[in-house]
Amino acid sequence: MAIEVRIPTILRTYTDGARTVEGSGETLRSLLDDLEARHPGIHDRIVDDAGLRRFVNVYVNDEDVRFMAGIDTPVADGDVVTVLPAVAGG
Amino acid sequence: MLTIRQDLVDAMVAHARADHPDEACGVIAGPAGSDRPERFVPMVNAARSPTFYEFDSMDLLRLYREMDAADEDPVVVYHSHTATEAYPSRTDISYASEPAAHYVLVSTRETGAEDGPYELRSFRIVDGVVTEEEIRIG
């Protein structure tokens, strides 16, 4: 088993159009590093120097990782990670 | 061009008036690939602000799961401006993340929460470039 990662439309340019990809890791951080190895460029669209980008939401199963341990949130095989850009503006 | 039913336009305007002076926001979903807005989904502005809007993160997850399950796209993403014109702000442009969506702006600056003339315009926002488009009622 692996971790399923659901990719939003705007990031599917990095996944050859795939809506979901698989990855592995112990934490969200290592999962995103693993994704970067196969989908170069995707990491920096989700993460900046301060951690997860403010206007990108990442969920592990049904939880927003911002209310867990952020980029250090543990993940395990069988989890579903969903990436969704915030819908926001001024 | 955005083709949309009058009742959906009216629903966006009513939502914008109801939430004035805070910004109102929401989505009109439609069958994937159809470019037809059909299902009106008003969202809570988690920022509850006259100058900013943001969908609540858990509401956002539920919305995208519903749309995935129903094979829908967010055909229209709408929000209101309550003191400025119905044109995307710099923050609107920098956070726009649905290149296939019609971004609809409603301005309530003239009438506030009251009935009266309103300003409603539609835009594409792709890679930071704003293009206004015609709205056809139908």
Short mmCIF file of C-alpha atoms in Angstrom, two decimals:
data_model
loop_
_atom_site.label_atom_id
_atom_site.label_comp_id
_atom_site.label_asym_id
_atom_site.label_seq_id
_atom_site.Cartn_x
_atom_site.Cartn_y
_atom_site.Cartn_z
CA MET A 1 0.00 0.00 0.00
CA ALA A 2 0.97 3.58 -0.48
CA ILE A 3 -0.34 7.03 0.39
CA GLU A 4 -2.81 8.43 -2.12
CA VAL A 5 -2.34 12.12 -2.87
CA ARG A 6 -5.17 14.06 -4.53
CA ILE A 7 -3.82 16.78 -6.78
CA PRO A 8 -5.79 19.98 -7.53
CA THR A 9 -6.37 21.04 -11.14
CA ILE A 10 -3.79 23.81 -11.00
CA LEU A 11 -0.98 21.41 -9.98
CA ARG A 12 -1.82 18.66 -12.48
CA THR A 13 0.70 20.16 -14.88
CA TYR A 14 3.27 18.49 -12.60
CA THR A 15 1.55 15.09 -12.67
CA ASP A 16 0.86 14.70 -16.40
CA GLY A 17 -2.76 15.53 -15.71
CA ALA A 18 -3.23 12.85 -13.05
CA ARG A 19 -5.84 13.68 -10.38
CA THR A 20 -4.22 11.33 -7.89
CA VAL A 21 -0.68 10.08 -7.46
CA GLU A 22 0.90 7.74 -4.94
CA GLY A 23 3.76 8.41 -2.63
CA SER A 24 5.41 7.27 0.54
CA GLY A 25 6.80 8.86 3.66
CA GLU A 26 6.60 8.97 7.42
CA THR A 27 5.50 12.58 7.59
CA LEU A 28 3.95 15.05 5.19
CA ARG A 29 7.43 16.55 4.75
CA SER A 30 8.98 13.29 3.56
CA LEU A 31 5.92 12.50 1.44
CA LEU A 32 6.28 15.84 -0.37
CA ASP A 33 10.01 15.17 -0.90
CA ASP A 34 9.08 11.79 -2.35
CA LEU A 35 6.56 13.42 -4.71
CA GLU A 36 9.13 15.97 -5.80
CA ALA A 37 11.44 13.16 -6.95
CA ARG A 38 8.84 12.01 -9.49
CA HIS A 39 7.02 15.29 -10.11
CA PRO A 40 9.72 17.98 -10.11
CA GLY A 41 8.47 21.43 -9.17
CA ILE A 42 5.41 20.35 -7.22
CA HIS A 43 7.05 20.67 -3.81
CA ASP A 44 7.63 24.42 -4.01
CA ARG A 45 4.02 25.03 -5.04
CA ILE A 46 2.92 23.59 -1.69
CA VAL A 47 5.78 24.56 0.61
CA ASP A 48 7.81 27.71 1.11
CA ASP A 49 10.60 28.61 3.54
CA ALA A 50 8.13 29.00 6.39
CA GLY A 51 6.46 25.60 5.88
CA LEU A 52 3.18 24.93 4.14
CA ARG A 53 2.10 27.87 2.02
CA ARG A 54 -0.53 30.00 3.71
CA PHE A 55 -3.01 29.68 0.83
CA VAL A 56 -2.60 25.99 0.13
CA ASN A 57 -4.65 23.63 2.29
CA VAL A 58 -3.40 20.10 2.92
CA TYR A 59 -5.57 17.47 4.55
CA VAL A 60 -4.66 14.03 5.87
CA ASN A 61 -7.86 12.03 5.52
CA ASP A 62 -10.49 14.39 7.01
CA GLU A 63 -8.19 16.74 8.93
CA ASP A 64 -6.56 20.00 7.91
CA VAL A 65 -2.89 19.51 8.82
CA ARG A 66 -2.78 23.11 10.06
CA PHE A 67 -4.70 21.83 13.09
CA MET A 68 -2.34 18.86 13.41
CA ALA A 69 1.45 19.13 13.17
CA GLY A 70 1.59 21.03 9.87
CA ILE A 71 4.32 19.74 7.60
CA ASP A 72 5.46 17.35 10.35
CA THR A 73 2.08 15.61 10.49
CA PRO A 74 2.63 11.84 10.44
CA VAL A 75 1.26 9.92 7.47
CA ALA A 76 0.98 6.19 6.87
CA ASP A 77 0.15 3.76 4.10
CA GLY A 78 -3.54 3.86 3.35
CA ASP A 79 -3.92 7.55 4.20
CA VAL A 80 -5.41 9.92 1.66
CA VAL A 81 -3.72 13.30 1.44
CA THR A 82 -5.69 16.03 -0.33
CA VAL A 83 -4.12 19.26 -1.57
CA LEU A 84 -6.51 22.14 -2.24
CA PRO A 85 -5.57 25.75 -2.94
CA ALA A 86 -7.51 28.11 -0.70
CA VAL A 87 -10.38 29.89 -2.38
CA ALA A 88 -9.63 33.38 -1.17
CA GLY A 89 -9.11 36.96 -2.22
CA GLY A 90 -9.84 40.50 -1.31
CA MET B 1 -18.18 34.10 -22.38
CA LEU B 2 -20.19 33.07 -19.34
CA THR B 3 -23.66 31.69 -20.07
CA ILE B 4 -25.76 31.61 -16.91
CA ARG B 5 -29.41 31.49 -15.83
CA GLN B 6 -30.97 34.66 -14.44
CA ASP B 7 -32.00 32.93 -11.19
CA LEU B 8 -28.33 32.09 -10.50
CA VAL B 9 -27.33 35.72 -11.11
CA ASP B 10 -30.11 36.80 -8.75
CA ALA B 11 -28.90 34.31 -6.12
CA MET B 12 -25.35 35.72 -6.19
CA VAL B 13 -26.66 39.28 -5.88
CA ALA B 14 -28.99 38.31 -3.02
CA HIS B 15 -26.11 36.62 -1.18
CA ALA B 16 -23.86 39.65 -1.68
CA ARG B 17 -26.59 41.94 -0.28
CA ALA B 18 -27.33 39.66 2.65
CA ASP B 19 -23.67 39.63 3.76
CA HIS B 20 -22.98 43.32 3.08
CA PRO B 21 -20.81 45.02 4.41
CA ASP B 22 -18.75 41.81 4.63
CA GLU B 23 -17.73 40.09 1.43
CA ALA B 24 -19.88 37.15 0.33
CA CYS B 25 -18.44 34.17 -1.56
CA GLY B 26 -19.44 30.90 -3.13
CA VAL B 27 -19.38 28.57 -6.09
CA ILE B 28 -21.80 27.54 -8.80
CA ALA B 29 -20.96 23.98 -9.73
CA GLY B 30 -21.84 22.37 -13.03
CA PRO B 31 -21.36 19.07 -14.83
CA ALA B 32 -17.66 18.45 -15.53
CA GLY B 33 -16.62 19.81 -18.89
CA SER B 34 -20.01 21.45 -19.56
CA ASP B 35 -19.05 25.04 -18.66
CA ARG B 36 -22.67 25.37 -17.46
CA PRO B 37 -23.22 26.65 -13.92
CA GLU B 38 -26.12 24.72 -12.36
CA ARG B 39 -25.81 24.14 -8.60
CA PHE B 40 -25.62 27.24 -6.39
CA VAL B 41 -23.39 26.72 -3.35
CA PRO B 42 -23.13 29.80 -1.10
CA MET B 43 -20.11 29.51 1.21
CA VAL B 44 -19.34 31.09 4.56
CA ASN B 45 -16.67 33.78 4.40
CA ALA B 46 -14.40 32.46 7.16
CA ALA B 47 -12.61 35.83 7.21
CA ARG B 48 -15.94 37.70 7.89
CA SER B 49 -14.34 40.80 6.50
CA PRO B 50 -15.32 43.74 4.29
CA THR B 51 -11.96 43.49 2.50
CA PHE B 52 -11.14 39.76 2.36
CA TYR B 53 -12.80 36.42 1.79
CA GLU B 54 -11.70 32.86 2.31
CA PHE B 55 -13.68 29.62 2.25
CA ASP B 56 -13.45 27.77 5.56
CA SER B 57 -10.93 24.97 5.05
CA MET B 58 -13.24 22.15 6.13
CA ASP B 59 -16.10 23.54 4.03
CA LEU B 60 -13.67 23.65 1.11
CA LEU B 61 -12.76 19.97 1.54
CA ARG B 62 -16.43 18.97 1.73
CA LEU B 63 -17.26 21.04 -1.34
CA TYR B 64 -14.51 19.51 -3.47
CA ARG B 65 -15.43 16.00 -2.34
CA GLU B 66 -19.07 16.64 -3.26
CA MET B 67 -18.07 17.97 -6.66
CA ASP B 68 -15.73 15.02 -7.26
CA ALA B 69 -18.44 12.55 -6.31
CA ALA B 70 -20.99 14.26 -8.56
CA ASP B 71 -18.49 14.73 -11.43
CA GLU B 72 -18.84 18.51 -11.25
CA ASP B 73 -16.50 21.46 -11.81
CA PRO B 74 -16.53 24.79 -9.97
CA VAL B 75 -17.81 26.56 -13.09
CA VAL B 76 -18.29 29.90 -11.32
CA VAL B 77 -16.34 31.15 -8.30
CA TYR B 78 -18.01 34.33 -7.07
CA HIS B 79 -17.43 36.91 -4.38
CA SER B 80 -18.50 40.45 -3.61
CA HIS B 81 -16.70 43.72 -3.19
CA THR B 82 -18.55 45.94 -0.81
CA ALA B 83 -16.74 49.27 -1.23
CA THR B 84 -14.99 48.96 -4.59
CA GLU B 85 -15.83 48.09 -8.17
CA ALA B 86 -16.60 44.58 -9.43
CA TYR B 87 -13.08 44.02 -10.73
CA PRO B 88 -10.51 41.52 -9.38
CA SER B 89 -8.19 42.97 -6.75
CA ARG B 90 -4.50 42.18 -6.57
CA THR B 91 -5.16 39.53 -3.94
CA ASP B 92 -7.97 38.04 -6.06
CA ILE B 93 -5.50 37.66 -8.89
CA SER B 94 -2.68 36.22 -6.80
CA TYR B 95 -4.85 33.54 -5.17
CA ALA B 96 -6.94 32.59 -8.21
CA SER B 97 -6.33 28.88 -8.66
CA GLU B 98 -9.06 27.63 -10.99
CA PRO B 99 -7.93 28.56 -14.50
CA ALA B 100 -11.06 27.00 -16.02
CA ALA B 101 -13.48 28.88 -13.74
CA HIS B 102 -15.42 32.05 -14.41
CA TYR B 103 -14.60 34.48 -11.60
CA VAL B 104 -17.72 36.54 -10.98
CA LEU B 105 -17.49 39.77 -8.99
CA VAL B 106 -20.55 41.49 -7.54
CA SER B 107 -20.23 44.99 -6.15
CA THR B 108 -22.65 46.22 -3.50
CA ARG B 109 -20.93 49.59 -3.11
CA GLU B 110 -23.88 51.56 -4.56
CA THR B 111 -26.83 50.07 -2.73
CA GLY B 112 -25.38 48.06 0.17
CA ALA B 113 -27.92 45.56 1.44
CA GLU B 114 -30.81 47.32 -0.36
CA ASP B 115 -32.45 46.51 -3.68
CA GLY B 116 -31.42 48.52 -6.67
CA PRO B 117 -28.97 48.49 -9.52
CA TYR B 118 -25.98 46.23 -9.07
CA GLU B 119 -22.68 45.69 -10.76
CA LEU B 120 -21.84 42.09 -11.74
CA ARG B 121 -18.96 41.17 -14.05
CA SER B 122 -17.19 37.97 -15.06
CA PHE B 123 -13.50 37.33 -15.59
CA ARG B 124 -11.00 34.64 -16.42
CA ILE B 125 -7.91 34.74 -14.24
CA VAL B 126 -5.09 32.60 -15.65
CA ASP B 127 -1.44 32.88 -14.58
CA GLY B 128 -2.04 36.31 -13.14
CA VAL B 129 -3.72 37.66 -16.27
CA VAL B 130 -7.28 38.99 -15.97
CA THR B 131 -9.58 38.89 -18.99
CA GLU B 132 -13.10 40.24 -18.72
CA GLU B 133 -15.75 38.28 -20.59
CA GLU B 134 -19.31 38.82 -21.74
CA ILE B 135 -22.16 37.44 -19.65
CA ARG B 136 -25.08 35.94 -21.56
CA ILE B 137 -28.28 35.16 -19.70
CA GLY B 138 -29.78 31.91 -20.89
#
